[in-house]
Amino acid sequence: MYATERHQQIADTLELVGRVSVAGLARDFGVTTETIRRDLDALEEAGRLRRVHGGAVPAEQSALAETSLVERLGRNAEQKDAIARAALHLVPPTFRGSVLIDSGSTTGRLAELIENWSPDVPGATLDISTNSVPLAARLHAAANPHLQLRSLGGAVRGITGAAVGPTTIAQLSDIRPDLAFVGANGVSSAFGFSTPDETEAAAKAAMVHAARRVVVLADSTKLDAESLVRFACLDEVDTLITDAAPPPELAEALADADVQVVLA
């Protein structure tokens, strides 16, 4: 196989699975790891990927890369819907308590499902807090009498619609939700849970510290990825809901940290 053919197949694989390893590519192509490293160097120079330890990720997947909420809504839609449905099982009609929902595209799909939540006992309600302006607006518009909505204030980030900053963190420190659903841009064995923006990371960290139980919703493209700012170590989270089994090293780290992994 010519180098150009390998390059195209590497790029196609990367687009499909979100990450490639030097060892895996060498095995698949039947060439040396040195050959694959040269291939990855050439592809990085051409702007088609970004080298990371042991392999490569898409070029746009840098520690600072962040797309708008609108852009993310259509990506990996089926996976995010499956994750949201799995998360909804944690809030059955028998649930009595309070829920905190982070800003994000996957948490947004969960909020869509919660719009129609109803209890098994007449008159019971579900208390929901969120720092997401779009989610608060949607839940308010649903006019579900079984939902008691609390919208957290703060400075609103235009790219995500999330309220962040000292006001948000202060309000989070004054509540103790039973269950927090938090989004993440990266889940790494070495770095934990991370996101590109430090103000949003601070809000997420406050959510993690406030809640009695913390559930991270992250599709499989976020696994083995690292963003710029860590908001939680692995052992600070109770459950990770994702759509594919984590890679072996990450799976072992999650198990060691006693994080329950739920596959949607």
Coordinates of C-alpha atoms in Angstrom, one line a residue:
M1 CA 0.0 0.0 0.0
Y2 CA 1.3 3.5 -0.9
A3 CA 1.8 6.1 1.8
T4 CA -1.0 8.3 0.3
E5 CA -3.4 5.4 0.6
R6 CA -2.5 4.8 4.2
H7 CA -2.9 8.5 4.9
Q8 CA -6.4 8.5 3.6
Q9 CA -7.4 5.4 5.5
I10 CA -5.9 6.9 8.7
A11 CA -7.9 10.1 8.1
D12 CA -11.1 8.1 7.5
T13 CA -10.6 6.0 10.6
L14 CA -10.0 9.1 12.7
E15 CA -13.2 10.7 11.4
L16 CA -15.1 7.5 12.3
V17 CA -13.8 6.7 15.7
G18 CA -12.3 10.0 17.0
R19 CA -8.8 8.6 17.9
V20 CA -6.1 6.3 16.5
S21 CA -3.1 4.7 18.2
V22 CA 0.4 4.2 16.7
A23 CA 0.4 0.6 17.8
G24 CA -3.0 -0.2 16.5
L25 CA -2.3 1.4 13.1
A26 CA 1.0 -0.5 12.7
R27 CA -0.8 -3.7 13.4
D28 CA -3.7 -3.0 11.0
F29 CA -1.4 -1.9 8.2
G30 CA 1.3 -4.5 8.8
V31 CA 4.1 -1.8 9.0
T32 CA 6.5 -0.6 11.7
T33 CA 5.5 1.9 14.3
E34 CA 8.2 4.2 12.9
T35 CA 6.4 4.2 9.6
I36 CA 3.1 5.1 11.2
R37 CA 4.7 8.0 13.2
R38 CA 6.0 9.4 9.9
D39 CA 2.5 9.1 8.5
L40 CA 1.0 10.9 11.4
D41 CA 3.7 13.6 11.3
A42 CA 2.8 14.2 7.6
L43 CA -0.9 14.3 8.3
E44 CA -0.4 16.7 11.2
E45 CA 1.7 19.0 9.0
A46 CA -1.1 19.0 6.4
G47 CA -3.5 20.0 9.2
R48 CA -5.6 16.8 9.0
L49 CA -5.0 15.6 12.6
R50 CA -3.2 16.5 15.9
R51 CA -0.6 14.3 17.4
V52 CA -1.1 13.2 21.0
H53 CA 0.8 10.7 23.2
G54 CA 0.6 7.3 21.5
G55 CA -1.5 8.3 18.5
A56 CA -3.6 11.1 17.1
V57 CA -7.0 12.9 17.4
P58 CA -8.9 15.1 15.0
A59 CA -7.2 18.5 14.3
E60 CA -10.1 20.4 15.8
Q61 CA -9.9 18.4 19.1
S62 CA -7.4 20.6 20.9
A63 CA -7.4 21.5 24.6
L64 CA -9.0 24.9 23.7
A65 CA -11.3 23.7 21.0
E66 CA -15.0 24.5 21.8
T67 CA -17.9 24.6 19.4
S68 CA -21.2 26.4 20.1
L69 CA -24.2 24.6 21.6
V70 CA -26.1 25.0 18.3
E71 CA -23.2 23.3 16.4
R72 CA -23.1 20.4 18.9
L73 CA -26.8 19.7 18.9
G74 CA -26.6 17.7 15.6
R75 CA -23.4 15.8 16.4
N76 CA -23.7 12.2 17.5
A77 CA -27.4 12.7 18.0
E78 CA -28.3 9.0 18.3
Q79 CA -25.6 8.4 20.9
K80 CA -26.7 11.5 22.9
D81 CA -30.3 10.4 22.8
A82 CA -29.4 7.0 24.1
I83 CA -27.4 8.5 26.9
A84 CA -30.2 10.8 27.8
R85 CA -32.7 7.9 27.9
A86 CA -30.3 6.0 30.2
A87 CA -30.0 9.0 32.4
L88 CA -33.7 9.4 32.7
H89 CA -33.9 6.0 34.4
L90 CA -32.3 7.7 37.4
V91 CA -35.3 10.0 37.7
P92 CA -38.3 7.5 37.6
P93 CA -41.8 8.5 38.5
T94 CA -41.0 7.3 42.1
F95 CA -38.1 9.8 42.4
R96 CA -38.5 12.2 45.3
G97 CA -35.8 14.9 45.4
S98 CA -33.9 17.5 43.5
V99 CA -32.0 17.4 40.3
L100 CA -29.3 19.8 38.9
I101 CA -28.8 19.9 35.2
D102 CA -25.6 21.3 33.6
S103 CA -25.5 23.2 30.3
G104 CA -24.7 21.1 27.2
S105 CA -26.1 19.2 24.2
T106 CA -26.4 15.8 25.9
T107 CA -27.8 17.3 29.2
G108 CA -30.1 19.2 26.9
R109 CA -31.5 16.0 25.5
L110 CA -32.1 14.8 29.0
A111 CA -34.0 18.0 29.8
E112 CA -36.2 17.4 26.8
L113 CA -37.2 14.0 28.2
I114 CA -37.8 15.5 31.7
E115 CA -40.2 18.0 30.2
N116 CA -42.9 15.3 30.4
W117 CA -41.9 13.9 33.8
S118 CA -44.9 12.9 36.0
P119 CA -44.9 11.3 39.4
D120 CA -46.5 8.1 40.5
V121 CA -48.3 10.0 43.2
P122 CA -50.6 13.0 42.5
G123 CA -49.2 16.2 43.7
A124 CA -45.6 15.2 43.9
T125 CA -43.0 17.4 42.2
L126 CA -39.5 17.3 40.8
D127 CA -37.2 20.2 41.8
I128 CA -34.9 21.1 39.0
S129 CA -32.0 23.6 39.1
T130 CA -30.0 24.5 36.0
N131 CA -27.3 27.1 34.9
S132 CA -28.4 26.7 31.3
V133 CA -30.5 29.6 29.9
P134 CA -31.8 27.5 27.0
L135 CA -32.7 24.6 29.2
A136 CA -34.4 26.8 31.7
A137 CA -36.4 28.5 29.0
R138 CA -37.4 25.2 27.5
L139 CA -38.5 23.7 30.9
H140 CA -40.4 26.8 31.7
A141 CA -42.2 26.8 28.4
A142 CA -43.2 23.1 29.0
A143 CA -45.5 24.4 31.8
N144 CA -45.4 21.0 33.5
P145 CA -47.0 21.5 36.9
H146 CA -44.9 18.6 38.3
L147 CA -41.7 20.5 37.7
Q148 CA -40.4 23.1 40.1
L149 CA -37.7 25.1 38.2
R150 CA -34.8 27.1 39.6
S151 CA -32.7 29.1 37.1
L152 CA -29.2 29.9 38.4
G153 CA -28.0 33.4 37.7
G154 CA -24.6 34.7 36.6
A155 CA -22.8 35.9 33.5
V156 CA -24.1 34.0 30.5
R157 CA -21.5 32.6 28.0
G158 CA -22.8 33.1 24.5
I159 CA -21.2 30.0 23.0
T160 CA -22.9 27.6 25.5
G161 CA -25.7 29.6 27.1
A162 CA -24.4 28.7 30.5
A163 CA -24.5 31.0 33.5
V164 CA -21.0 31.1 35.1
G165 CA -19.0 33.2 37.4
P166 CA -19.0 34.1 41.1
T167 CA -22.8 34.5 41.3
T168 CA -23.4 31.1 39.8
I169 CA -20.9 29.4 42.1
A170 CA -22.3 31.2 45.2
Q171 CA -25.8 29.9 44.4
L172 CA -24.5 26.4 43.8
S173 CA -22.8 26.5 47.2
D174 CA -26.2 27.2 48.8
I175 CA -28.0 24.1 47.4
R176 CA -27.5 20.4 48.0
P177 CA -29.2 18.6 45.0
D178 CA -29.7 14.9 45.3
L179 CA -28.5 14.3 41.7
A180 CA -26.4 16.3 39.3
F181 CA -26.1 15.6 35.6
V182 CA -22.9 17.2 34.3
G183 CA -21.5 17.4 30.8
A184 CA -17.8 17.0 29.9
N185 CA -15.6 17.6 26.9
G186 CA -12.9 15.2 28.0
V187 CA -12.7 12.1 30.2
S188 CA -9.1 10.9 30.8
S189 CA -7.5 8.4 33.1
A190 CA -4.6 10.8 33.8
F191 CA -6.5 14.2 33.9
G192 CA -10.0 13.3 34.9
F193 CA -13.1 15.3 33.6
S194 CA -12.3 18.5 31.7
T195 CA -13.7 21.3 29.6
P196 CA -12.1 24.1 27.6
D197 CA -13.3 27.2 29.5
E198 CA -12.1 28.0 33.0
T199 CA -15.3 29.8 34.1
E200 CA -17.4 26.9 32.9
A201 CA -15.0 24.5 34.6
A202 CA -15.5 26.4 37.9
A203 CA -19.2 26.1 37.6
K204 CA -19.0 22.4 36.9
A205 CA -16.7 21.9 39.8
A206 CA -19.2 23.7 42.1
M207 CA -21.9 21.3 40.8
V208 CA -19.7 18.3 41.6
H209 CA -19.1 19.5 45.1
A210 CA -22.7 20.5 45.7
A211 CA -24.5 17.3 44.7
R212 CA -25.0 14.2 46.7
R213 CA -24.6 12.1 43.6
V214 CA -22.8 13.2 40.4
V215 CA -23.5 11.7 37.0
V216 CA -21.4 12.7 34.0
L217 CA -23.0 12.4 30.6
A218 CA -20.4 12.1 27.8
D219 CA -20.6 10.4 24.4
S220 CA -17.7 8.1 23.4
T221 CA -15.9 10.8 21.4
K222 CA -15.1 12.4 24.8
L223 CA -13.4 9.3 26.2
D224 CA -9.6 9.5 26.4
A225 CA -9.8 13.1 25.5
E226 CA -8.5 16.1 27.5
S227 CA -9.6 19.7 27.5
L228 CA -7.7 22.6 29.0
V229 CA -9.3 22.8 32.5
R230 CA -10.1 19.9 34.8
F231 CA -13.3 20.3 36.8
A232 CA -13.2 16.9 38.6
C233 CA -10.9 14.0 39.4
L234 CA -12.3 10.6 38.5
D235 CA -13.0 9.7 42.1
E236 CA -15.2 12.8 42.6
V237 CA -17.8 11.4 40.2
D238 CA -20.2 8.5 41.0
T239 CA -21.5 7.5 37.5
L240 CA -20.4 7.9 33.9
I241 CA -23.1 7.3 31.2
T242 CA -21.7 6.9 27.7
D243 CA -22.5 5.0 24.5
A244 CA -19.4 2.7 24.2
A245 CA -17.1 0.9 26.5
P246 CA -14.1 3.0 27.6
P247 CA -10.6 2.0 26.3
P248 CA -8.9 -0.5 28.6
E249 CA -6.6 2.0 30.4
L250 CA -9.5 4.4 31.1
A251 CA -11.8 1.6 32.1
E252 CA -9.3 0.4 34.6
A253 CA -8.8 3.9 36.0
L254 CA -12.6 4.4 36.3
A255 CA -12.9 1.1 38.1
D256 CA -10.1 2.0 40.5
A257 CA -11.9 5.3 41.2
D258 CA -15.1 3.4 41.9
V259 CA -17.0 5.1 39.1
Q260 CA -20.0 3.2 37.8
V261 CA -20.0 3.1 34.0
V262 CA -23.4 2.8 32.4
L263 CA -23.5 2.0 28.6
A264 CA -26.5 3.4 26.8

